Tab-separated table of N, CA and C in Angstrom:
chain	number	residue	atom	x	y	z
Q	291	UNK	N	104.128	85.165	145.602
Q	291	UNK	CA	105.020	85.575	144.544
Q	291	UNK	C	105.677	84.345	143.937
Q	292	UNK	N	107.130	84.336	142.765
Q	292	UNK	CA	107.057	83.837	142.350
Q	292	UNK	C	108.109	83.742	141.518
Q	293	UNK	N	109.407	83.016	141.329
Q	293	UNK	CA	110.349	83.831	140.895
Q	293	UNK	C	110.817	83.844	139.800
Q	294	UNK	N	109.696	85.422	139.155
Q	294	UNK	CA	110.154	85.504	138.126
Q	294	UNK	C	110.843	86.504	138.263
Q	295	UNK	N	112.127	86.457	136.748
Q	295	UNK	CA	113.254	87.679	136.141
Q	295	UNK	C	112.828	88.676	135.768
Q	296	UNK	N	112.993	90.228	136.059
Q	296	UNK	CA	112.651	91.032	135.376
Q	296	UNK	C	112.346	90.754	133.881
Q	297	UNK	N	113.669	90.047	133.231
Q	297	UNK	CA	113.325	89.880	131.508
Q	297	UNK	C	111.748	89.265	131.791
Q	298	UNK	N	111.348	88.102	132.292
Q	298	UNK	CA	109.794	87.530	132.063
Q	298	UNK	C	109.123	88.282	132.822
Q	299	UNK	N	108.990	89.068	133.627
Q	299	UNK	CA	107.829	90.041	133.450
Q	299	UNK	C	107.851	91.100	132.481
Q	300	UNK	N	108.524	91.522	131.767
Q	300	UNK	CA	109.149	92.085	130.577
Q	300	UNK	C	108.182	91.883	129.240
Q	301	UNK	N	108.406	90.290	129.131
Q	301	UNK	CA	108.335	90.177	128.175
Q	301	UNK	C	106.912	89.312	128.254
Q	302	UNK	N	106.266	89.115	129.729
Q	302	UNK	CA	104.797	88.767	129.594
Q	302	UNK	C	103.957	89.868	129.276
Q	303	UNK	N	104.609	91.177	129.771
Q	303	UNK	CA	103.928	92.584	129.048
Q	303	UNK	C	103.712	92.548	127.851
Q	304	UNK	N	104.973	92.275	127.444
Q	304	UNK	CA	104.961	92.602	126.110
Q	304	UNK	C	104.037	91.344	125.057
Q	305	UNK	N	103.745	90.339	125.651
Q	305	UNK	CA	102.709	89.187	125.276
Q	305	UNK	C	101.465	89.430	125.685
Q	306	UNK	N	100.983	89.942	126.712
Q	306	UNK	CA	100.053	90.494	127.303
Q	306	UNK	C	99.059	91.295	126.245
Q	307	UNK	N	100.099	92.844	125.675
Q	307	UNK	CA	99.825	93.651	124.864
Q	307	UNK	C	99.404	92.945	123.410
Q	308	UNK	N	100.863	92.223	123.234
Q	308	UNK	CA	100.694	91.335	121.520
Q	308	UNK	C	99.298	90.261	121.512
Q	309	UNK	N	98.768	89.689	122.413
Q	309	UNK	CA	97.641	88.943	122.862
Q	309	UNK	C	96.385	90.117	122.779
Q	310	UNK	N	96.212	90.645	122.832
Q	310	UNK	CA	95.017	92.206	122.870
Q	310	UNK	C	95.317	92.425	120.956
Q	311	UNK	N	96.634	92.733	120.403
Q	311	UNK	CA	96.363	93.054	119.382
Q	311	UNK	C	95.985	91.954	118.121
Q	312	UNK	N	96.714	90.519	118.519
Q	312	UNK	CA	96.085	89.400	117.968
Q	312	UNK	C	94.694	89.139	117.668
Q	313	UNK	N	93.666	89.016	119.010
Q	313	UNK	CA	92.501	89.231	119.111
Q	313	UNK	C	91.707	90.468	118.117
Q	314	UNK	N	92.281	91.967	118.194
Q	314	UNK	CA	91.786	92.778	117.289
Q	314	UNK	C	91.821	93.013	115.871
Q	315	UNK	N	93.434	92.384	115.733
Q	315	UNK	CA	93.768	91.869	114.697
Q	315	UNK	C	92.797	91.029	113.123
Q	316	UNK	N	92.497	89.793	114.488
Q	316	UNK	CA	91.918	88.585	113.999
Q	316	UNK	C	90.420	89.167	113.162
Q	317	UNK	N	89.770	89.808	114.572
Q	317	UNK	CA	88.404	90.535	114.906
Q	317	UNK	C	88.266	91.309	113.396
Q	318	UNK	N	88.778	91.941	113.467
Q	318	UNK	CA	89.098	92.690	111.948
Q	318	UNK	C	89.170	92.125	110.544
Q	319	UNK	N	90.038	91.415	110.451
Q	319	UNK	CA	90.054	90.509	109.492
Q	319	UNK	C	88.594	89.306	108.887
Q	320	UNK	N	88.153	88.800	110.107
Q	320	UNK	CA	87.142	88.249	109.657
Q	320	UNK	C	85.874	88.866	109.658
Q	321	UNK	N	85.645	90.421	110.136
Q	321	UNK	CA	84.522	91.327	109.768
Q	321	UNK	C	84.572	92.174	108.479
Q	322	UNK	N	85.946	92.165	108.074
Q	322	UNK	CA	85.746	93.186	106.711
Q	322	UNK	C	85.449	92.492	105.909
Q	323	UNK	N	85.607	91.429	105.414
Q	323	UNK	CA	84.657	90.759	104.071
Q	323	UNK	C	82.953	91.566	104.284
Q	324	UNK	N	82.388	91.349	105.325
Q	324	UNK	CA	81.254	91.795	105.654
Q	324	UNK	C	80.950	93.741	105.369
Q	325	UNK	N	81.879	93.883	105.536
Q	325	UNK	CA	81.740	95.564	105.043
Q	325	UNK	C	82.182	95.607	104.428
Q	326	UNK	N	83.025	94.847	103.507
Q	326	UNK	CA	83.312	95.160	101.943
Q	326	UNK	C	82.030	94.594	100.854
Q	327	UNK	N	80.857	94.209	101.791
Q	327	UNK	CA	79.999	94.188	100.662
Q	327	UNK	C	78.634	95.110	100.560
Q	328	UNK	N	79.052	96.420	101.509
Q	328	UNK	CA	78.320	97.039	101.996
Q	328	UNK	C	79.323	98.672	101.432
Q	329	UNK	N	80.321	98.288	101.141
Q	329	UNK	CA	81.085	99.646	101.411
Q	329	UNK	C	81.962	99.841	100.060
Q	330	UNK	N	82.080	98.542	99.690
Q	330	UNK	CA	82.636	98.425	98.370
Q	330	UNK	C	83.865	98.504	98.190
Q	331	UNK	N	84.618	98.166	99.553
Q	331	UNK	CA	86.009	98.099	99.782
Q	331	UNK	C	86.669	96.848	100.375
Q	332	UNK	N	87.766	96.009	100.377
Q	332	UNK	CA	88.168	94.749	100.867
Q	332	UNK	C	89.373	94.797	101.402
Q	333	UNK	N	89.836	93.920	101.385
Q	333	UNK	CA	91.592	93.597	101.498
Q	333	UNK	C	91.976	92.680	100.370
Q	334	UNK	N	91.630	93.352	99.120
Q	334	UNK	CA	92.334	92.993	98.471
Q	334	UNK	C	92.056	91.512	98.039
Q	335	UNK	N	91.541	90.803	98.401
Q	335	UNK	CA	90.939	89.271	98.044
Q	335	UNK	C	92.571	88.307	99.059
Q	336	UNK	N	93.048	89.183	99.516
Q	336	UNK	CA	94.199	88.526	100.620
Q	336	UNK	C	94.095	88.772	102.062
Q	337	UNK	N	93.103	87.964	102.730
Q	337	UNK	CA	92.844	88.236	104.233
Q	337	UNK	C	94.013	87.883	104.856
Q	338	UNK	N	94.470	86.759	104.950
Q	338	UNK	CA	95.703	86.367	105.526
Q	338	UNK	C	97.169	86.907	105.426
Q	339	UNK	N	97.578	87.295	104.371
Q	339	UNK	CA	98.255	88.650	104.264
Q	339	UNK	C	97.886	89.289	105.414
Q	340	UNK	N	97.226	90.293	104.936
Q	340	UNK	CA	96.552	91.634	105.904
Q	340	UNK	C	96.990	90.973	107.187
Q	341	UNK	N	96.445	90.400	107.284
Q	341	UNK	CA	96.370	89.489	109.195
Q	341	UNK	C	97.722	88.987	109.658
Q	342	UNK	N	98.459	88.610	108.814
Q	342	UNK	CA	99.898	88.708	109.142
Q	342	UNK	C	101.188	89.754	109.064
Q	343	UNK	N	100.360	90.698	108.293
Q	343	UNK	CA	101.093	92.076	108.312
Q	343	UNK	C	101.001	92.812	109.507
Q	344	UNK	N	99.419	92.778	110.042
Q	344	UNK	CA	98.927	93.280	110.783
Q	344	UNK	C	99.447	92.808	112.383
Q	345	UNK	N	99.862	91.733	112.599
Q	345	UNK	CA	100.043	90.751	113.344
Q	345	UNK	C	101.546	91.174	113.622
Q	346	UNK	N	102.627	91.054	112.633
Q	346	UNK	CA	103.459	91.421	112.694
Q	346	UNK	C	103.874	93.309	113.330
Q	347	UNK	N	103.036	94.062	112.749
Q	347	UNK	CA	103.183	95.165	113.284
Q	347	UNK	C	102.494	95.179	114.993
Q	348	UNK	N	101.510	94.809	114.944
Q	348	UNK	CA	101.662	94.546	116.741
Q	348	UNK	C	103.129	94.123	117.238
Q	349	UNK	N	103.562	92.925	116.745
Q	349	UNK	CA	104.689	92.890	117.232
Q	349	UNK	C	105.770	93.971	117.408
Q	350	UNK	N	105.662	94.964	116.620
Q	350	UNK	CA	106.656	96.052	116.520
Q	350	UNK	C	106.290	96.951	117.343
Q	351	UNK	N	104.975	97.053	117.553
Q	351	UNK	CA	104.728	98.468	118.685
Q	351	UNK	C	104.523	97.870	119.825
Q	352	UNK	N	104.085	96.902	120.031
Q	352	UNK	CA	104.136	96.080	122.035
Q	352	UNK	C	105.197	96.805	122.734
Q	353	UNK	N	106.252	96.221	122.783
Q	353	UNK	CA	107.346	96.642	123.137
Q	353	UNK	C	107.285	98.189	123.632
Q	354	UNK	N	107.638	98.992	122.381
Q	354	UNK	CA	107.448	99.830	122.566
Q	354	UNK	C	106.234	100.586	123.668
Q	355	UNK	N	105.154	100.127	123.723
Q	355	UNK	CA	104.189	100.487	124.507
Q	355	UNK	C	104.712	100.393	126.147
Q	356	UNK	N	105.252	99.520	125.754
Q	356	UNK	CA	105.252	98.736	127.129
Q	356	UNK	C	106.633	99.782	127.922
Q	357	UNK	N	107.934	99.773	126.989
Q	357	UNK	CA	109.167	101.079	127.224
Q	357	UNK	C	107.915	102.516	127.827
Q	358	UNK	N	107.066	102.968	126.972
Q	358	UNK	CA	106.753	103.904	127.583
Q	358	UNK	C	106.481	103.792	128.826
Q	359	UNK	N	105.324	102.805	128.900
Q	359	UNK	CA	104.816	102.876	129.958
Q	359	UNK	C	106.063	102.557	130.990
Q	360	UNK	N	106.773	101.946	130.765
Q	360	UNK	CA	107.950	101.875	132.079
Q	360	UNK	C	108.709	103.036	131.998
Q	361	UNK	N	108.906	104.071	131.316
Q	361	UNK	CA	109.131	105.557	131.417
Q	361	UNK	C	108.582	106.521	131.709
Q	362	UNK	N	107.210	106.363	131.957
Q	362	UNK	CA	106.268	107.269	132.546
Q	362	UNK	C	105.389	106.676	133.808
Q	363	UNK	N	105.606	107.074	134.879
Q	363	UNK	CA	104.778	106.651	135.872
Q	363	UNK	C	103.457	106.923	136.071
Q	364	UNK	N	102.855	107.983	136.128
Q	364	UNK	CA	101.903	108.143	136.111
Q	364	UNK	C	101.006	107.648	135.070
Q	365	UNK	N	99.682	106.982	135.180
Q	365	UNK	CA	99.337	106.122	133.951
Q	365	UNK	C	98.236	106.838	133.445
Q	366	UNK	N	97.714	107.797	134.098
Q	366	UNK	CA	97.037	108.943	132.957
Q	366	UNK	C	97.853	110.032	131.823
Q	367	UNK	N	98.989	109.785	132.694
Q	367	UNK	CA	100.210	110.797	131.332
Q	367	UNK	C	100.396	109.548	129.941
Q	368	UNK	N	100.886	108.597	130.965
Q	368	UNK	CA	101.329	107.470	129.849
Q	368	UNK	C	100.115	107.627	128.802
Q	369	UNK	N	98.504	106.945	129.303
Q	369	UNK	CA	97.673	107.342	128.309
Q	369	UNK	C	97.429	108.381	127.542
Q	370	UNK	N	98.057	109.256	127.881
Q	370	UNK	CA	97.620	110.481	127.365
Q	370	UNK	C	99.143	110.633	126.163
Q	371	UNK	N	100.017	110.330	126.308
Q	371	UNK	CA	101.212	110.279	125.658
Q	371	UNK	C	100.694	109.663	124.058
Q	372	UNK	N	100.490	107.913	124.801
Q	372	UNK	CA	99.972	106.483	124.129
Q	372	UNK	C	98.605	107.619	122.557
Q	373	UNK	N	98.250	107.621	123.652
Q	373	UNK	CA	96.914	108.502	122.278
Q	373	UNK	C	97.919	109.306	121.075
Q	374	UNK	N	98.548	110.547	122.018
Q	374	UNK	CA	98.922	111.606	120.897
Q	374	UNK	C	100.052	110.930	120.184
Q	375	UNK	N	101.072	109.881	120.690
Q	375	UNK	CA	102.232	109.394	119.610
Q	375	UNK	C	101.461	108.675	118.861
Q	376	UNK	N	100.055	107.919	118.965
Q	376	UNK	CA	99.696	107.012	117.881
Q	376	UNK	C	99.201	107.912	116.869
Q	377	UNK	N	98.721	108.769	117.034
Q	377	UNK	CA	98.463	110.325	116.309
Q	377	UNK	C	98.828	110.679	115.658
Q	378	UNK	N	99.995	110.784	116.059
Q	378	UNK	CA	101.211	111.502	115.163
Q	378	UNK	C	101.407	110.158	114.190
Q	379	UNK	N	102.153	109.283	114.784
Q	379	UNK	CA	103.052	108.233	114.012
Q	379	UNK	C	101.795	108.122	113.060
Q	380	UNK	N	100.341	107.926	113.007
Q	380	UNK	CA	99.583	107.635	111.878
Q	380	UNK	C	99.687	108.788	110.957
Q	381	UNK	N	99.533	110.037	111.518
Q	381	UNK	CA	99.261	110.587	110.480
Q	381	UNK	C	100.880	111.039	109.385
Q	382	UNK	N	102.343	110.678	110.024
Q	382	UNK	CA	103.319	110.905	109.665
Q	382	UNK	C	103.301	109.208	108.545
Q	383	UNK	N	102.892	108.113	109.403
Q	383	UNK	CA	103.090	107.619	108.795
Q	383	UNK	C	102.090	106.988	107.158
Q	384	UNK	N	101.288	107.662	107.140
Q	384	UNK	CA	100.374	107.405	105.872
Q	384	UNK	C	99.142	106.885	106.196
Q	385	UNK	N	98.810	106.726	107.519
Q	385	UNK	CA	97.625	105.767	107.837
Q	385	UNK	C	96.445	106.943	107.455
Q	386	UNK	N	96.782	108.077	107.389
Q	386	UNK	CA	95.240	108.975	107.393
Q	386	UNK	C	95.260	109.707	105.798
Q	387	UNK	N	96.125	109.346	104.858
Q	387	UNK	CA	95.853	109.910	103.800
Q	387	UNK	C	97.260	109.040	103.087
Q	388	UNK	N	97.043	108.895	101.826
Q	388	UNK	CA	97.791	108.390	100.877
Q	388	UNK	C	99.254	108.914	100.965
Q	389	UNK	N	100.460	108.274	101.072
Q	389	UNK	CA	101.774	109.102	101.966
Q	389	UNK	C	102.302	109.686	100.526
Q	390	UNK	N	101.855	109.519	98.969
Q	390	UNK	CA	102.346	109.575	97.949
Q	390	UNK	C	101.655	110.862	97.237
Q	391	UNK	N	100.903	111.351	98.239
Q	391	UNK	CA	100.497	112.699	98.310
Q	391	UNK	C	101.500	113.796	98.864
Q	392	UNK	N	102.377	113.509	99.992
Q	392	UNK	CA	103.171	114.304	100.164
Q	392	UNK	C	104.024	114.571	99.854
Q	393	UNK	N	105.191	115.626	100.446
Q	393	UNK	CA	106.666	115.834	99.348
Q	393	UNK	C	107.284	114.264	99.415
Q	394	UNK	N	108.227	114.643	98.714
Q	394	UNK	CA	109.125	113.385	98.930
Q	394	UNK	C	109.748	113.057	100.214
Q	395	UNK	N	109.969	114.411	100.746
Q	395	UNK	CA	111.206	114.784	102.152
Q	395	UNK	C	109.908	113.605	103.002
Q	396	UNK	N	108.799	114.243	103.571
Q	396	UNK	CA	107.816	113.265	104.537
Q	396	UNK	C	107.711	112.518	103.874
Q	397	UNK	N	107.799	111.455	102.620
Q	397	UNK	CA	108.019	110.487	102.491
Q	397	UNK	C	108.817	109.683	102.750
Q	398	UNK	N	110.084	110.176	103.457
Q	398	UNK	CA	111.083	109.775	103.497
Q	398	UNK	C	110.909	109.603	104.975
Q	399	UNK	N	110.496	110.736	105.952
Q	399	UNK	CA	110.244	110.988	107.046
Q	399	UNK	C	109.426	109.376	107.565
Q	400	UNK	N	108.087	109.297	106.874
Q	400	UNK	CA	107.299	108.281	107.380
Q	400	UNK	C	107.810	106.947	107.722
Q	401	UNK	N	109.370	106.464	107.391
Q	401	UNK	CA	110.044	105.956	107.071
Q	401	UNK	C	110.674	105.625	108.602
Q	402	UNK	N	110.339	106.242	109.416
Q	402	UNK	CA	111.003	106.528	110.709
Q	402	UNK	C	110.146	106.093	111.598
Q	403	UNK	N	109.129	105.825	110.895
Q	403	UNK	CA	107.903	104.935	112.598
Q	403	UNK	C	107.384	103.651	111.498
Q	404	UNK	N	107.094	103.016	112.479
Q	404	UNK	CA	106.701	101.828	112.175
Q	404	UNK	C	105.011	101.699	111.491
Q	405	UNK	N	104.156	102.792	111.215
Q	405	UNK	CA	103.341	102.843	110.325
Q	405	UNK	C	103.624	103.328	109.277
Q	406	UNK	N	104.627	103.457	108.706
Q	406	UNK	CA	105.117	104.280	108.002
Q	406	UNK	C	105.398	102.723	106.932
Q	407	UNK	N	105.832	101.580	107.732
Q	407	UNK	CA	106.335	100.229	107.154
Q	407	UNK	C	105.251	99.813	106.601
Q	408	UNK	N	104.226	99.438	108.343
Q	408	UNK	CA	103.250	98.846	107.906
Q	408	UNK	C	102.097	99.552	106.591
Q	409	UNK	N	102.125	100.318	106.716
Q	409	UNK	CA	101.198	101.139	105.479
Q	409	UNK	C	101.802	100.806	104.120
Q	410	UNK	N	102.898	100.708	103.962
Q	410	UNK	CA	103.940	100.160	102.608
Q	410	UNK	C	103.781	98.782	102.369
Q	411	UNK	N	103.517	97.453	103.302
Q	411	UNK	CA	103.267	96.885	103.023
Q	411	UNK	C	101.549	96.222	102.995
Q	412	UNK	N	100.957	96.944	103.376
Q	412	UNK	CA	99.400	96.955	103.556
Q	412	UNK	C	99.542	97.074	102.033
Q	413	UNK	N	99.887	98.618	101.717
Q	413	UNK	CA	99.588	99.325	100.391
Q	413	UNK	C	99.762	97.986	98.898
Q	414	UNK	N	101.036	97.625	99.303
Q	414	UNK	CA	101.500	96.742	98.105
Q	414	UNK	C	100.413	95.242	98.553
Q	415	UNK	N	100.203	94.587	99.445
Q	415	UNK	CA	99.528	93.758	99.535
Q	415	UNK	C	97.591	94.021	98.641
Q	416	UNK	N	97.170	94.788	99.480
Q	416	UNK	CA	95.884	94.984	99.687
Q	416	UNK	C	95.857	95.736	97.794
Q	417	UNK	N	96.778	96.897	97.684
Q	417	UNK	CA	96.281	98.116	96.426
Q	417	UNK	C	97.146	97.143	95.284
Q	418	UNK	N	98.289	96.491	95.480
Q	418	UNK	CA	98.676	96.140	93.943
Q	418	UNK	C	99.089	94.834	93.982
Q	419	UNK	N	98.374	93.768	95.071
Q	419	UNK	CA	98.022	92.236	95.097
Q	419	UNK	C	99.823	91.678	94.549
Q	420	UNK	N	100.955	92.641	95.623
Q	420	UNK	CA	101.854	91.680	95.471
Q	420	UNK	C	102.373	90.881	96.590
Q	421	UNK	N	101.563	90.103	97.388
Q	421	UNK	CA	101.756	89.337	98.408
Q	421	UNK	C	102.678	89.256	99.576
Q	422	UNK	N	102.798	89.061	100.520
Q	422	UNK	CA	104.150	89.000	101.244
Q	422	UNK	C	105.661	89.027	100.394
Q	423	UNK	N	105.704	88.024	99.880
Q	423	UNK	CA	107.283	87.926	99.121
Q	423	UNK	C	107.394	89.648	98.138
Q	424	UNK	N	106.444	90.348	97.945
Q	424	UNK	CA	106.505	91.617	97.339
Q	424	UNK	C	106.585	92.687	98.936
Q	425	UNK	N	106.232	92.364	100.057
Q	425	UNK	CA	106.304	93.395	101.049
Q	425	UNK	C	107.725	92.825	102.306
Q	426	UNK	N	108.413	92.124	101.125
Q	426	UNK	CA	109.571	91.746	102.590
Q	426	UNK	C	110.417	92.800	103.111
Q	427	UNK	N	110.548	93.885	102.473
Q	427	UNK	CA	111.237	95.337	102.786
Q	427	UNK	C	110.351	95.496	104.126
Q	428	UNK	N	109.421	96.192	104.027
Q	428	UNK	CA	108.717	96.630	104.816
Q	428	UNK	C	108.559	95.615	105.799
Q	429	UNK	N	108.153	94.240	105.567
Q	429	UNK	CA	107.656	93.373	106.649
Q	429	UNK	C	109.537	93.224	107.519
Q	430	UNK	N	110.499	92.911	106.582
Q	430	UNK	CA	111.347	93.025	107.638
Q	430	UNK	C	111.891	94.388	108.215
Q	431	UNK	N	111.868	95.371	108.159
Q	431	UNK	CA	111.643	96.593	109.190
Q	431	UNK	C	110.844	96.905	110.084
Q	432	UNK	N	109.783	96.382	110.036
Q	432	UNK	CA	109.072	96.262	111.224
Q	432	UNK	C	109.475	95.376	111.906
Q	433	UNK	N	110.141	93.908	111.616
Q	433	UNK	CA	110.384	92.644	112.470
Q	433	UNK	C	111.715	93.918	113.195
Q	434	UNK	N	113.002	94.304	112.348
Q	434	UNK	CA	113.609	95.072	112.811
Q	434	UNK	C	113.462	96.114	114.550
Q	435	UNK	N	112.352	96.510	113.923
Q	435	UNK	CA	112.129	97.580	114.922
Q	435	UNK	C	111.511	97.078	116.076
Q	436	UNK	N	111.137	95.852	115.911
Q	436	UNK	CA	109.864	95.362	116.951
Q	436	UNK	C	111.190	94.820	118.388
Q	437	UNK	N	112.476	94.267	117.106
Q	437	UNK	CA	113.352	93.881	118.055
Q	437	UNK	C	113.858	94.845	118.853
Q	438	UNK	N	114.048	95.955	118.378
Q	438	UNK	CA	114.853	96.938	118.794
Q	438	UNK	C	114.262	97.704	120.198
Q	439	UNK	N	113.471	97.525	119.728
Q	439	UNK	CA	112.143	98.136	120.822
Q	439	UNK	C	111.926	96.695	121.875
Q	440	UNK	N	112.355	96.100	121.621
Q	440	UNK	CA	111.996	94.820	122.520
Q	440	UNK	C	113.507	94.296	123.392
Q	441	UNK	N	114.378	94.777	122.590
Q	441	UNK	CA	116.075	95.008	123.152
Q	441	UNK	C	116.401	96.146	123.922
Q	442	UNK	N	115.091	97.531	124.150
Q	442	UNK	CA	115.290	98.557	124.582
Q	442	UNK	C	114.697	98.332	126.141
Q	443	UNK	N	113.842	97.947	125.637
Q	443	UNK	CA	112.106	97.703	126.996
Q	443	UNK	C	112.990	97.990	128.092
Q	444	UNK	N	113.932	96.381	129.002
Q	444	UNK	CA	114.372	96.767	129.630
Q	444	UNK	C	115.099	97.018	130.831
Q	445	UNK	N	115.779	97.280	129.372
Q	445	UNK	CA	116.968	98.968	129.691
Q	445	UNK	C	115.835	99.913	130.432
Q	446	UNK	N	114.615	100.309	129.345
Q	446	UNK	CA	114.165	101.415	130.088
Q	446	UNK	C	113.707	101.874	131.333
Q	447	UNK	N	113.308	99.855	131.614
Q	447	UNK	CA	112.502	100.111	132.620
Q	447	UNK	C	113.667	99.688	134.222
Q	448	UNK	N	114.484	99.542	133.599
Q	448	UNK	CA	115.721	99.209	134.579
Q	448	UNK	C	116.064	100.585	135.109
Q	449	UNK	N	116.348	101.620	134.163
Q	449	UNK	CA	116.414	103.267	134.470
Q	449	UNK	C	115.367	103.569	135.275
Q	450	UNK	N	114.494	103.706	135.212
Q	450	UNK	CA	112.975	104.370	136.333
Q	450	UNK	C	113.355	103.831	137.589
C-alpha cells in the first residue's frame, strides 16, 4: 500500500475515467473526416473545437460517474443505473433529436444535465461555425457542473 488520501484516490478515478474518454474522444475526432466523405456529414470544418468541447464534457460527467459508482455498491446495479441515466440525460438532453423540436418548457428542462450544454455548444460550433468564443455559455456550464460534481464525489463516497 501506499499513502494515499481519500481526495487522490478520488480524484485518480476521476482521471482514470477522463483518460478512457480522452482516448474516445480523440478516436472520434480523427475518424470522422473519414465518414464525412462517405456520409456527407462533418464537424463542421472545426475538428479541434469538437475535441475540446467534447473533452471538456468528459470532464463534467467523470466525476459524476465516479459519485455513482461510490453510491451504489453493487456494480451490476451501478451499470445498469450508468446505461439508463445516460439514456435519459441524452435523450432529455438533445443528443437523439434536434432539442428545438420540442416545447419550450423541455427546452428549458435539457438545461439541467450536462448534454443538454454540450449539445448547445456542439450545435453552435459544428451547425452555425461560431467557434468556442460563440459557445462560452455552454462551455462554461459544463466546466461549472464538472466542478460541482467533482466537489460532490467525495462527500458521496465518504457517506457509503
Amino acid at each position: 500500500t501506499c499513502p494515499a488520501s481519500r481526495a487522490d484516490i478520488i480524484l485518480g478515478k476521476i482521471l482514470g475515467r477522463m483518460a478512457v474518454a480522452a482516448v474516445q474522444v480523440t478516436v472520434l475526432v480523427l475518424v470522422c473526416p473519414l465518414g464525412a466523405r462517405f456520409f456527407g456529414e462533418g464537424l463542421g470544418g472545426r475538428p479541434l473545437e469538437v475535441w475540446a468541447i467534447l473533452i471538456l464534457f468528459g470532464a463534467a460527467v467523470a466525476p459524476l460517474g465516479v459519485a455513482v459508482g461510490g453510491f451504489i455498491r453493487d456494480p451490476d446495479r451501478a451499470a445498469s443505473l450508468g446505461v439508463m441515466a445516460t439514456m435519459g440525460m441524452a435523450a432529455l438532453g438533445g443528443c437523439w433529436w434536434p432539442i428545438e423540436v420540442v416545447s419550450p418548457a423541455l427546452q428549458r428542462v435539457s438545461l439541467l444535465f450536462p448534454t443538454g450544454w454540450a449539445m448547445r455548444a456542439l450545435h453552435g460550433v459544428i451547425s452555425f461555425g461560431e467557434g468556442l468564443p460563440g459557445a462560452a455559455l455552454p462551455l462554461a456550464a459544463l466546466a461549472l457542473f464538472g466542478l460541482a460534481c467533482t466537489a460532490r464525489a467525495p462527500r458521496v463516497l465518504r457517506a457509503v
